[in-house]
GROMACS .gro file of C-alpha atoms in nm:
model
  514
    1UNK     CA    1   0.001   0.002  -0.001
    2UNK     CA    2   0.140   0.339  -0.101
    3UNK     CA    3   0.199   0.591   0.160
    4UNK     CA    4  -0.028   0.896   0.166
    5UNK     CA    5   0.160   1.230   0.176
    6UNK     CA    6   0.042   1.457   0.447
    7UNK     CA    7   0.176   1.814   0.478
    8UNK     CA    8   0.377   1.890   0.785
    9UNK     CA    9   0.182   2.076   1.051
   10UNK     CA   10   0.350   2.328   1.274
   11UNK     CA   11   0.328   2.230   1.634
   12UNK     CA   12   0.281   2.591   1.751
   13UNK     CA   13   0.122   2.795   1.471
   14UNK     CA   14   0.129   3.171   1.506
   15UNK     CA   15  -0.220   3.288   1.584
   16UNK     CA   16  -0.390   3.497   1.315
   17UNK     CA   17  -0.476   3.759   1.573
   18UNK     CA   18  -0.104   3.810   1.648
   19UNK     CA   19  -0.016   3.847   1.284
   20UNK     CA   20  -0.294   4.102   1.245
   21UNK     CA   21  -0.170   4.290   1.552
   22UNK     CA   22   0.189   4.300   1.413
   23UNK     CA   23   0.059   4.417   1.075
   24UNK     CA   24  -0.134   4.705   1.230
   25UNK     CA   25   0.156   4.793   1.463
   26UNK     CA   26   0.370   4.848   1.159
   27UNK     CA   27   0.127   4.994   0.912
   28UNK     CA   28  -0.106   5.200   1.135
   29UNK     CA   29   0.157   5.448   1.262
   30UNK     CA   30   0.275   5.506   0.909
   31UNK     CA   31  -0.084   5.548   0.786
   32UNK     CA   32  -0.178   5.785   1.067
   33UNK     CA   33   0.144   5.981   1.020
   34UNK     CA   34   0.077   6.012   0.647
   35UNK     CA   35  -0.275   6.135   0.708
   36UNK     CA   36  -0.156   6.391   0.966
   37UNK     CA   37   0.116   6.506   0.724
   38UNK     CA   38  -0.131   6.545   0.437
   39UNK     CA   39  -0.372   6.734   0.668
   40UNK     CA   40  -0.090   6.961   0.780
   41UNK     CA   41   0.017   7.031   0.425
   42UNK     CA   42  -0.341   7.101   0.314
   43UNK     CA   43  -0.399   7.341   0.603
   44UNK     CA   44  -0.068   7.523   0.554
   45UNK     CA   45  -0.127   7.849   0.364
   46UNK     CA   46   0.053   7.938   0.043
   47UNK     CA   47   0.191   8.290   0.029
   48UNK     CA   48   0.279   8.504  -0.271
   49UNK     CA   49   0.610   8.689  -0.268
   50UNK     CA   50   0.765   8.446  -0.022
   51UNK     CA   51   1.077   8.237  -0.070
   52UNK     CA   52   1.285   7.964   0.088
   53UNK     CA   53   1.661   7.981   0.029
   54UNK     CA   54   1.834   7.647   0.105
   55UNK     CA   55   2.197   7.553   0.141
   56UNK     CA   56   2.322   7.228   0.292
   57UNK     CA   57   2.626   7.408   0.428
   58UNK     CA   58   2.721   7.677   0.677
   59UNK     CA   59   2.509   7.984   0.617
   60UNK     CA   60   2.785   8.221   0.735
   61UNK     CA   61   3.028   8.077   0.476
   62UNK     CA   62   2.778   8.076   0.192
   63UNK     CA   63   2.792   8.442   0.079
   64UNK     CA   64   2.598   8.402  -0.250
   65UNK     CA   65   2.308   8.234  -0.063
   66UNK     CA   66   2.305   8.507   0.202
   67UNK     CA   67   2.300   8.770  -0.072
   68UNK     CA   68   2.004   8.597  -0.243
   69UNK     CA   69   1.807   8.606   0.084
   70UNK     CA   70   1.899   8.970   0.144
   71UNK     CA   71   1.805   9.077  -0.207
   72UNK     CA   72   1.466   8.907  -0.191
   73UNK     CA   73   1.396   9.063   0.150
   74UNK     CA   74   1.489   9.410   0.022
   75UNK     CA   75   1.209   9.373  -0.228
   76UNK     CA   76   0.963   9.281   0.046
   77UNK     CA   77   0.963   8.904   0.002
   78UNK     CA   78   0.920   8.702   0.321
   79UNK     CA   79   1.233   8.489   0.306
   80UNK     CA   80   1.322   8.177   0.506
   81UNK     CA   81   1.695   8.103   0.494
   82UNK     CA   82   1.768   7.738   0.574
   83UNK     CA   83   2.115   7.600   0.642
   84UNK     CA   84   2.368   7.512   0.916
   85UNK     CA   85   2.483   7.756   1.183
   86UNK     CA   86   2.861   7.724   1.228
   87UNK     CA   87   2.955   8.093   1.175
   88UNK     CA   88   2.741   8.397   1.206
   89UNK     CA   89   2.585   8.540   0.890
   90UNK     CA   90   2.656   8.887   0.765
   91UNK     CA   91   2.519   9.155   1.004
   92UNK     CA   92   2.290   9.318   0.745
   93UNK     CA   93   2.101   8.987   0.709
   94UNK     CA   94   2.011   8.991   1.079
   95UNK     CA   95   1.878   9.347   1.054
   96UNK     CA   96   1.616   9.287   0.780
   97UNK     CA   97   1.277   9.193   0.929
   98UNK     CA   98   1.173   8.996   0.621
   99UNK     CA   99   1.454   8.735   0.666
  100UNK     CA  100   1.386   8.437   0.895
  101UNK     CA  101   1.675   8.207   0.979
  102UNK     CA  102   1.603   7.836   1.026
  103UNK     CA  103   1.907   7.634   1.122
  104UNK     CA  104   1.936   7.259   1.043
  105UNK     CA  105   2.029   6.996   1.302
  106UNK     CA  106   2.372   6.839   1.277
  107UNK     CA  107   2.461   6.475   1.354
  108UNK     CA  108   2.618   6.396   1.695
  109UNK     CA  109   2.986   6.480   1.723
  110UNK     CA  110   3.067   6.109   1.738
  111UNK     CA  111   2.973   6.081   1.374
  112UNK     CA  112   3.256   6.316   1.268
  113UNK     CA  113   3.513   6.068   1.404
  114UNK     CA  114   3.388   5.787   1.174
  115UNK     CA  115   3.554   5.710   0.837
  116UNK     CA  116   3.410   5.905   0.545
  117UNK     CA  117   3.246   5.596   0.396
  118UNK     CA  118   3.037   5.561   0.716
  119UNK     CA  119   3.007   5.930   0.801
  120UNK     CA  120   2.864   6.035   0.465
  121UNK     CA  121   2.545   5.821   0.467
  122UNK     CA  122   2.471   5.906   0.832
  123UNK     CA  123   2.509   6.275   0.757
  124UNK     CA  124   2.286   6.242   0.453
  125UNK     CA  125   2.015   6.072   0.664
  126UNK     CA  126   2.027   6.359   0.915
  127UNK     CA  127   2.009   6.611   0.636
  128UNK     CA  128   1.699   6.447   0.484
  129UNK     CA  129   1.509   6.449   0.809
  130UNK     CA  130   1.622   6.797   0.913
  131UNK     CA  131   1.549   6.961   0.577
  132UNK     CA  132   1.202   6.806   0.541
  133UNK     CA  133   1.112   6.891   0.901
  134UNK     CA  134   1.229   7.249   0.856
  135UNK     CA  135   1.067   7.314   0.517
  136UNK     CA  136   0.737   7.150   0.601
  137UNK     CA  137   0.691   7.225   0.974
  138UNK     CA  138   0.909   7.519   1.073
  139UNK     CA  139   0.866   7.740   0.767
  140UNK     CA  140   0.512   7.867   0.831
  141UNK     CA  141   0.386   7.889   0.472
  142UNK     CA  142   0.421   7.720   0.140
  143UNK     CA  143   0.663   7.961  -0.026
  144UNK     CA  144   0.627   8.075  -0.386
  145UNK     CA  145   0.995   8.022  -0.458
  146UNK     CA  146   1.268   7.778  -0.349
  147UNK     CA  147   1.628   7.875  -0.431
  148UNK     CA  148   1.872   7.594  -0.370
  149UNK     CA  149   2.255   7.598  -0.390
  150UNK     CA  150   2.426   7.322  -0.579
  151UNK     CA  151   2.663   7.165  -0.476
  152UNK     CA  152   2.621   6.985  -0.245
  153UNK     CA  153   2.398   6.778  -0.476
  154UNK     CA  154   2.319   6.474  -0.261
  155UNK     CA  155   2.057   6.480  -0.118
  156UNK     CA  156   1.990   6.851  -0.185
  157UNK     CA  157   1.848   6.832  -0.536
  158UNK     CA  158   1.614   6.543  -0.465
  159UNK     CA  159   1.488   6.712  -0.147
  160UNK     CA  160   1.435   7.039  -0.336
  161UNK     CA  161   1.229   6.858  -0.603
  162UNK     CA  162   1.018   6.688  -0.334
  163UNK     CA  163   0.955   7.011  -0.143
  164UNK     CA  164   0.850   7.188  -0.459
  165UNK     CA  165   0.622   6.898  -0.560
  166UNK     CA  166   0.437   6.904  -0.229
  167UNK     CA  167   0.443   7.279  -0.164
  168UNK     CA  168   0.384   7.389  -0.523
  169UNK     CA  169   0.691   7.618  -0.517
  170UNK     CA  170   0.893   7.722  -0.816
  171UNK     CA  171   1.244   7.577  -0.804
  172UNK     CA  172   1.553   7.784  -0.886
  173UNK     CA  173   1.883   7.589  -0.884
  174UNK     CA  174   2.189   7.812  -0.833
  175UNK     CA  175   2.472   7.618  -0.994
  176UNK     CA  176   2.805   7.708  -0.827
  177UNK     CA  177   2.984   7.403  -0.963
  178UNK     CA  178   2.913   7.032  -1.014
  179UNK     CA  179   2.896   6.811  -0.710
  180UNK     CA  180   3.030   6.496  -0.880
  181UNK     CA  181   3.348   6.678  -0.985
  182UNK     CA  182   3.416   6.781  -0.624
  183UNK     CA  183   3.356   6.419  -0.510
  184UNK     CA  184   3.611   6.299  -0.771
  185UNK     CA  185   3.879   6.500  -0.592
  186UNK     CA  186   3.817   6.291  -0.283
  187UNK     CA  187   3.771   5.940  -0.425
  188UNK     CA  188   3.915   5.956  -0.780
  189UNK     CA  189   3.748   6.014  -1.114
  190UNK     CA  190   3.704   5.643  -1.191
  191UNK     CA  191   3.535   5.555  -0.860
  192UNK     CA  192   3.181   5.415  -0.907
  193UNK     CA  193   3.053   5.665  -0.648
  194UNK     CA  194   3.137   5.945  -0.893
  195UNK     CA  195   2.926   5.786  -1.164
  196UNK     CA  196   2.635   5.749  -0.922
  197UNK     CA  197   2.675   6.109  -0.806
  198UNK     CA  198   2.680   6.238  -1.165
  199UNK     CA  199   2.363   6.041  -1.249
  200UNK     CA  200   2.191   6.173  -0.936
  201UNK     CA  201   2.292   6.535  -1.009
  202UNK     CA  202   2.192   6.518  -1.376
  203UNK     CA  203   1.862   6.348  -1.300
  204UNK     CA  204   1.736   6.567  -1.014
  205UNK     CA  205   1.896   6.883  -1.145
  206UNK     CA  206   1.761   6.861  -1.496
  207UNK     CA  207   1.419   7.023  -1.444
  208UNK     CA  208   1.358   7.353  -1.265
  209UNK     CA  209   1.169   7.675  -1.311
  210UNK     CA  210   1.503   7.844  -1.362
  211UNK     CA  211   1.878   7.772  -1.349
  212UNK     CA  212   2.138   8.026  -1.241
  213UNK     CA  213   2.505   7.981  -1.324
  214UNK     CA  214   2.819   8.150  -1.198
  215UNK     CA  215   2.986   8.144  -1.544
  216UNK     CA  216   2.899   8.117  -1.909
  217UNK     CA  217   3.124   7.810  -1.930
  218UNK     CA  218   2.920   7.626  -1.670
  219UNK     CA  219   2.593   7.732  -1.831
  220UNK     CA  220   2.695   7.620  -2.181
  221UNK     CA  221   2.828   7.283  -2.058
  222UNK     CA  222   2.530   7.184  -1.837
  223UNK     CA  223   2.256   7.305  -2.071
  224UNK     CA  224   2.409   7.102  -2.355
  225UNK     CA  225   2.526   6.792  -2.172
  226UNK     CA  226   2.234   6.748  -1.930
  227UNK     CA  227   1.958   6.902  -2.143
  228UNK     CA  228   1.847   7.128  -1.861
  229UNK     CA  229   1.478   7.228  -1.867
  230UNK     CA  230   1.367   7.575  -1.756
  231UNK     CA  231   1.493   7.928  -1.787
  232UNK     CA  232   1.871   7.966  -1.791
  233UNK     CA  233   2.069   8.274  -1.682
  234UNK     CA  234   2.429   8.361  -1.591
  235UNK     CA  235   2.447   8.547  -1.260
  236UNK     CA  236   2.810   8.640  -1.216
  237UNK     CA  237   2.917   8.690  -0.857
  238UNK     CA  238   2.945   9.051  -0.758
  239UNK     CA  239   3.035   9.203  -0.422
  240UNK     CA  240   2.775   9.376  -0.199
  241UNK     CA  241   2.794   9.755  -0.182
  242UNK     CA  242   2.967   9.749   0.162
  243UNK     CA  243   3.282   9.585   0.018
  244UNK     CA  244   3.524   9.878  -0.029
  245UNK     CA  245   3.869  10.005   0.062
  246UNK     CA  246   3.929  10.026   0.437
  247UNK     CA  247   4.020  10.359   0.587
  248UNK     CA  248   4.315  10.382   0.836
  249UNK     CA  249   4.085  10.418   1.138
  250UNK     CA  250   3.898  10.094   1.061
  251UNK     CA  251   4.222   9.917   0.970
  252UNK     CA  252   4.375  10.021   1.301
  253UNK     CA  253   4.075   9.896   1.498
  254UNK     CA  254   4.064   9.568   1.310
  255UNK     CA  255   4.431   9.486   1.363
  256UNK     CA  256   4.411   9.580   1.731
  257UNK     CA  257   4.142   9.311   1.759
  258UNK     CA  258   4.296   9.062   1.517
  259UNK     CA  259   4.663   9.062   1.614
  260UNK     CA  260   4.626   8.902   1.962
  261UNK     CA  261   4.454   8.600   1.804
  262UNK     CA  262   4.733   8.531   1.556
  263UNK     CA  263   4.949   8.231   1.643
  264UNK     CA  264   5.238   8.245   1.666
  265UNK     CA  265   5.248   8.619   1.742
  266UNK     CA  266   5.371   8.859   1.476
  267UNK     CA  267   5.747   8.922   1.490
  268UNK     CA  268   5.886   9.245   1.634
  269UNK     CA  269   6.008   9.359   1.295
  270UNK     CA  270   5.644   9.396   1.190
  271UNK     CA  271   5.495   9.514   1.515
  272UNK     CA  272   5.685   9.758   1.737
  273UNK     CA  273   5.638   9.708   2.110
  274UNK     CA  274   5.356   9.928   2.239
  275UNK     CA  275   5.118   9.897   2.532
  276UNK     CA  276   4.893  10.188   2.442
  277UNK     CA  277   4.755  10.062   2.110
  278UNK     CA  278   4.954  10.317   1.914
  279UNK     CA  279   5.086  10.062   1.662
  280UNK     CA  280   4.954   9.779   1.450
  281UNK     CA  281   5.138   9.597   1.170
  282UNK     CA  282   4.993   9.847   0.917
  283UNK     CA  283   4.907  10.163   1.110
  284UNK     CA  284   5.012  10.396   1.389
  285UNK     CA  285   4.870  10.700   1.556
  286UNK     CA  286   4.994  11.020   1.392
  287UNK     CA  287   5.089  11.347   1.556
  288UNK     CA  288   4.721  11.442   1.578
  289UNK     CA  289   4.637  11.114   1.749
  290UNK     CA  290   4.443  10.976   1.450
  291UNK     CA  291   4.546  10.639   1.292
  292UNK     CA  292   4.729  10.653   0.963
  293UNK     CA  293   4.918  10.404   0.749
  294UNK     CA  294   5.277  10.342   0.861
  295UNK     CA  295   5.534  10.446   0.595
  296UNK     CA  296   5.745  10.141   0.688
  297UNK     CA  297   5.453   9.899   0.685
  298UNK     CA  298   5.482   9.557   0.510
  299UNK     CA  299   5.288   9.483   0.195
  300UNK     CA  300   4.974   9.290   0.291
  301UNK     CA  301   4.891   8.984   0.085
  302UNK     CA  302   4.555   8.816   0.156
  303UNK     CA  303   4.388   8.496   0.052
  304UNK     CA  304   4.075   8.310   0.170
  305UNK     CA  305   4.015   7.940   0.141
  306UNK     CA  306   3.818   7.643   0.260
  307UNK     CA  307   4.140   7.442   0.262
  308UNK     CA  308   4.017   7.186   0.015
  309UNK     CA  309   4.197   6.979  -0.251
  310UNK     CA  310   4.114   7.219  -0.535
  311UNK     CA  311   4.360   7.478  -0.394
  312UNK     CA  312   4.731   7.392  -0.389
  313UNK     CA  313   4.896   7.614  -0.131
  314UNK     CA  314   5.234   7.460  -0.202
  315UNK     CA  315   5.243   7.703  -0.497
  316UNK     CA  316   5.234   7.993  -0.246
  317UNK     CA  317   5.523   7.838  -0.049
  318UNK     CA  318   5.731   7.823  -0.367
  319UNK     CA  319   5.644   8.180  -0.454
  320UNK     CA  320   5.734   8.310  -0.108
  321UNK     CA  321   6.066   8.126  -0.119
  322UNK     CA  322   6.137   8.305  -0.446
  323UNK     CA  323   6.024   8.642  -0.302
  324UNK     CA  324   6.254   8.606   0.000
  325UNK     CA  325   6.548   8.509  -0.225
  326UNK     CA  326   6.493   8.821  -0.440
  327UNK     CA  327   6.473   9.043  -0.129
  328UNK     CA  328   6.792   8.888   0.007
  329UNK     CA  329   6.969   8.967  -0.319
  330UNK     CA  330   6.883   9.333  -0.266
  331UNK     CA  331   6.566   9.384  -0.471
  332UNK     CA  332   6.377   9.694  -0.352
  333UNK     CA  333   6.091   9.488  -0.214
  334UNK     CA  334   5.895   9.544   0.109
  335UNK     CA  335   5.860   9.300   0.392
  336UNK     CA  336   5.559   9.078   0.330
  337UNK     CA  337   5.273   8.994   0.566
  338UNK     CA  338   5.048   8.714   0.433
  339UNK     CA  339   4.713   8.655   0.600
  340UNK     CA  340   4.504   8.356   0.497
  341UNK     CA  341   4.151   8.331   0.635
  342UNK     CA  342   3.938   8.020   0.635
  343UNK     CA  343   3.867   7.683   0.799
  344UNK     CA  344   3.937   7.339   0.660
  345UNK     CA  345   4.115   7.005   0.693
  346UNK     CA  346   4.435   7.095   0.505
  347UNK     CA  347   4.522   7.405   0.708
  348UNK     CA  348   4.728   7.218   0.970
  349UNK     CA  349   4.976   7.075   0.718
  350UNK     CA  350   5.027   7.417   0.563
  351UNK     CA  351   5.090   7.576   0.900
  352UNK     CA  352   5.360   7.319   0.975
  353UNK     CA  353   5.538   7.401   0.651
  354UNK     CA  354   5.521   7.774   0.732
  355UNK     CA  355   5.656   7.719   1.083
  356UNK     CA  356   5.948   7.519   0.948
  357UNK     CA  357   6.040   7.803   0.710
  358UNK     CA  358   6.013   8.071   0.977
  359UNK     CA  359   6.189   7.876   1.253
  360UNK     CA  360   6.482   7.791   1.023
  361UNK     CA  361   6.528   8.160   0.932
  362UNK     CA  362   6.453   8.090   0.566
  363UNK     CA  363   6.189   8.362   0.568
  364UNK     CA  364   6.343   8.659   0.745
  365UNK     CA  365   6.121   8.916   0.574
  366UNK     CA  366   5.810   8.707   0.506
  367UNK     CA  367   5.547   8.638   0.770
  368UNK     CA  368   5.251   8.406   0.708
  369UNK     CA  369   4.960   8.360   0.945
  370UNK     CA  370   4.637   8.161   0.910
  371UNK     CA  371   4.329   8.291   1.081
  372UNK     CA  372   3.951   8.307   1.062
  373UNK     CA  373   3.761   8.631   1.069
  374UNK     CA  374   3.392   8.688   1.128
  375UNK     CA  375   3.168   8.784   0.837
  376UNK     CA  376   3.152   9.146   0.960
  377UNK     CA  377   3.533   9.172   0.963
  378UNK     CA  378   3.598   8.990   0.636
  379UNK     CA  379   3.543   9.290   0.401
  380UNK     CA  380   3.741   9.514   0.641
  381UNK     CA  381   4.039   9.277   0.620
  382UNK     CA  382   4.021   9.255   0.242
  383UNK     CA  383   3.996   9.633   0.217
  384UNK     CA  384   4.333   9.660   0.399
  385UNK     CA  385   4.512   9.439   0.144
  386UNK     CA  386   4.758   9.548  -0.124
  387UNK     CA  387   4.731   9.225  -0.324
  388UNK     CA  388   4.509   8.918  -0.321
  389UNK     CA  389   4.598   8.564  -0.417
  390UNK     CA  390   4.363   8.297  -0.544
  391UNK     CA  391   4.478   7.935  -0.574
  392UNK     CA  392   4.133   7.810  -0.670
  393UNK     CA  393   4.139   7.583  -0.977
  394UNK     CA  394   3.778   7.452  -0.991
  395UNK     CA  395   3.706   7.079  -0.984
  396UNK     CA  396   3.496   7.122  -1.302
  397UNK     CA  397   3.704   7.402  -1.456
  398UNK     CA  398   3.380   7.598  -1.502
  399UNK     CA  399   3.317   7.796  -1.182
  400UNK     CA  400   3.482   8.113  -1.048
  401UNK     CA  401   3.616   8.185  -0.701
  402UNK     CA  402   3.397   8.417  -0.494
  403UNK     CA  403   3.705   8.531  -0.302
  404UNK     CA  404   3.832   8.711  -0.615
  405UNK     CA  405   3.499   8.891  -0.650
  406UNK     CA  406   3.517   8.997  -0.285
  407UNK     CA  407   3.871   9.130  -0.333
  408UNK     CA  408   3.776   9.320  -0.645
  409UNK     CA  409   3.489   9.474  -0.448
  410UNK     CA  410   3.750   9.604  -0.203
  411UNK     CA  411   3.968   9.744  -0.482
  412UNK     CA  412   4.236   9.475  -0.443
  413UNK     CA  413   4.416   9.345  -0.754
  414UNK     CA  414   4.439   8.963  -0.760
  415UNK     CA  415   4.703   8.712  -0.868
  416UNK     CA  416   4.502   8.404  -0.967
  417UNK     CA  417   4.581   8.048  -1.057
  418UNK     CA  418   4.503   7.974  -1.424
  419UNK     CA  419   4.218   7.746  -1.525
  420UNK     CA  420   3.984   7.748  -1.828
  421UNK     CA  421   3.726   8.018  -1.742
  422UNK     CA  422   3.925   8.245  -1.505
  423UNK     CA  423   3.933   8.499  -1.789
  424UNK     CA  424   3.564   8.573  -1.727
  425UNK     CA  425   3.681   8.745  -1.407
  426UNK     CA  426   4.052   8.826  -1.403
  427UNK     CA  427   4.159   9.047  -1.693
  428UNK     CA  428   4.535   9.004  -1.742
  429UNK     CA  429   4.728   9.323  -1.663
  430UNK     CA  430   4.409   9.518  -1.585
  431UNK     CA  431   4.269   9.398  -1.255
  432UNK     CA  432   4.519   9.127  -1.184
  433UNK     CA  433   4.744   8.858  -1.330
  434UNK     CA  434   4.714   8.486  -1.396
  435UNK     CA  435   4.985   8.231  -1.313
  436UNK     CA  436   5.040   7.865  -1.396
  437UNK     CA  437   5.280   7.762  -1.119
  438UNK     CA  438   5.450   7.872  -0.799
  439UNK     CA  439   5.755   8.013  -0.979
  440UNK     CA  440   5.535   8.231  -1.192
  441UNK     CA  441   5.349   8.357  -0.887
  442UNK     CA  442   5.687   8.444  -0.730
  443UNK     CA  443   5.785   8.638  -1.043
  444UNK     CA  444   5.460   8.833  -1.030
  445UNK     CA  445   5.507   8.925  -0.668
  446UNK     CA  446   5.861   9.053  -0.730
  447UNK     CA  447   5.740   9.232  -1.041
  448UNK     CA  448   5.446   9.417  -0.883
  449UNK     CA  449   5.578   9.515  -0.541
  450UNK     CA  450   5.919   9.691  -0.591
  451UNK     CA  451   5.940  10.038  -0.428
  452UNK     CA  452   5.629   9.977  -0.225
  453UNK     CA  453   5.412  10.162  -0.138
  454UNK     CA  454   5.449  10.358  -0.462
  455UNK     CA  455   5.498  10.056  -0.688
  456UNK     CA  456   5.420  10.161  -1.049
  457UNK     CA  457   5.275   9.821  -1.157
  458UNK     CA  458   5.069   9.793  -0.839
  459UNK     CA  459   4.935  10.146  -0.897
  460UNK     CA  460   4.848  10.051  -1.255
  461UNK     CA  461   4.643   9.752  -1.138
  462UNK     CA  462   4.476   9.962  -0.871
  463UNK     CA  463   4.378  10.222  -1.127
  464UNK     CA  464   4.125   9.976  -1.271
  465UNK     CA  465   3.918  10.000  -0.955
  466UNK     CA  466   3.964  10.374  -0.922
  467UNK     CA  467   3.813  10.411  -1.270
  468UNK     CA  468   3.519  10.194  -1.171
  469UNK     CA  469   3.446  10.407  -0.866
  470UNK     CA  470   3.429  10.714  -1.094
  471UNK     CA  471   3.188  10.542  -1.337
  472UNK     CA  472   2.829  10.480  -1.237
  473UNK     CA  473   2.670  10.142  -1.333
  474UNK     CA  474   2.497  10.120  -1.670
  475UNK     CA  475   2.126  10.136  -1.727
  476UNK     CA  476   1.891   9.855  -1.631
  477UNK     CA  477   1.810   9.590  -1.890
  478UNK     CA  478   1.659   9.252  -1.939
  479UNK     CA  479   1.927   8.983  -1.893
  480UNK     CA  480   2.036   8.751  -2.173
  481UNK     CA  481   1.892   8.404  -2.132
  482UNK     CA  482   1.881   8.076  -2.316
  483UNK     CA  483   1.507   8.127  -2.357
  484UNK     CA  484   1.574   8.387  -2.624
  485UNK     CA  485   1.529   8.710  -2.429
  486UNK     CA  486   1.763   8.982  -2.543
  487UNK     CA  487   2.009   9.148  -2.317
  488UNK     CA  488   2.053   9.519  -2.398
  489UNK     CA  489   2.318   9.558  -2.126
  490UNK     CA  490   2.659   9.403  -2.063
  491UNK     CA  491   2.624   9.113  -1.820
  492UNK     CA  492   3.005   9.120  -1.778
  493UNK     CA  493   2.999   9.481  -1.663
  494UNK     CA  494   3.136   9.531  -1.310
  495UNK     CA  495   2.842   9.636  -1.093
  496UNK     CA  496   2.737   9.573  -0.734
  497UNK     CA  497   2.556   9.256  -0.634
  498UNK     CA  498   2.229   9.449  -0.593
  499UNK     CA  499   2.240   9.591  -0.945
  500UNK     CA  500   2.334   9.258  -1.098
  501UNK     CA  501   2.077   9.057  -0.897
  502UNK     CA  502   1.797   9.296  -0.981
  503UNK     CA  503   1.879   9.277  -1.348
  504UNK     CA  504   1.919   8.899  -1.372
  505UNK     CA  505   1.691   8.753  -1.103
  506UNK     CA  506   1.424   9.014  -1.023
  507UNK     CA  507   1.353   9.137  -1.371
  508UNK     CA  508   1.478   8.828  -1.553
  509UNK     CA  509   1.389   8.510  -1.363
  510UNK     CA  510   1.088   8.653  -1.174
  511UNK     CA  511   0.984   8.887  -1.458
  512UNK     CA  512   0.900   9.172  -1.222
  513UNK     CA  513   0.922   9.524  -1.360
  514UNK     CA  514   0.951   9.846  -1.153
   0.00000   0.00000   0.00000
């Protein structure tokens, strides 16, 4: 007789009621949360002439984003500025009643000690939760406009698309650079993560109400390669109106505050001993008691940086070695004080190199100090400088350094590292010079600074900015765009941020006429 197959029966089957309870325990909170979220979004009012400006970075070190918020607020738009709070924003931003700051939550400090491969996804998870909570629950209205800075691209662009989908906002992507090219500096161009990042950026950055670009080169590349949808405008960086030359009184006050924080202290050859505040490295009190520039002051060279891999400060070391050698040979060059402001991972290694040079006596007439100045002091420091240096090379080769714009706003000629589109900003022999390597930078320093402070070539470069001060900005016009609108004005003309923003964004992107 054949055996009859009987299915195996579990000795302790799970009761159906328990399965149902587990199901509801998982699904019900999600369902209720979704319903509450939908109800919240439906009850949240939409407001005309309101904007959210989003950066997944430090607000205080995101000047272009702060200027966007300030410009919108000046036109009466209720503006929510969303980002991280590591340094204070520019003072003027805090004084405008239409600007509302919403700071994002950061991961626990423990996360920063993890390897990058672990730290990055945890940080992204925190960003997703913090951005969505802020935009949907802390910002009190559905805003008409969302301006987002790119990079960072992940998860910024996807979050921006989601917020606009739910809130009905118009998305404006402000392209500073490409995020995938910056990632390639960290992990290598052939790393699979770079390919994923490029796909993500191209996919979620393709469609927007409008795209802003810092250069024509970046605009032409992305519009063509990624088939961007929406209006397309170039908004060159321009300095705010308060960036200008610093008078001796303000310079004296700044250096009295700044000098004690410099480590190691400035050498005696730059700063005479004084207990009454009569001297700084650049100024002293004259016979009438008022601060004035010291006739024996050093030339002040400034640079600002985030200390990232796209700036090679070894070029500056080479240049300063060359400068000191020329001075030792008897060239009529001034002593040199170099101040570099900024925060970042590569600063420590640079400071060790500087200390080795100074301690060995290799730099007898060159003093280099790294520091960080608050947003309110940054334009004052730049306005004290005789020359600026930019070592920015651009990971994509298609963006421009904001630091150069800031220096130009303060009337400071700039020596800039060469890369493909730097000519959109630095005009050779007019407002600065371009170099390819450290030796060339050294040659430019020794060429521009002889017989300081009446150096003929330095005066020639400064004359560019003197002429600008005597020429008022051109008339208002509709900006050139890829949508076919004509531009009757010159979008390369050197104007203030306010004039440039009004022309490109207010009358161009938003289509608002006076």
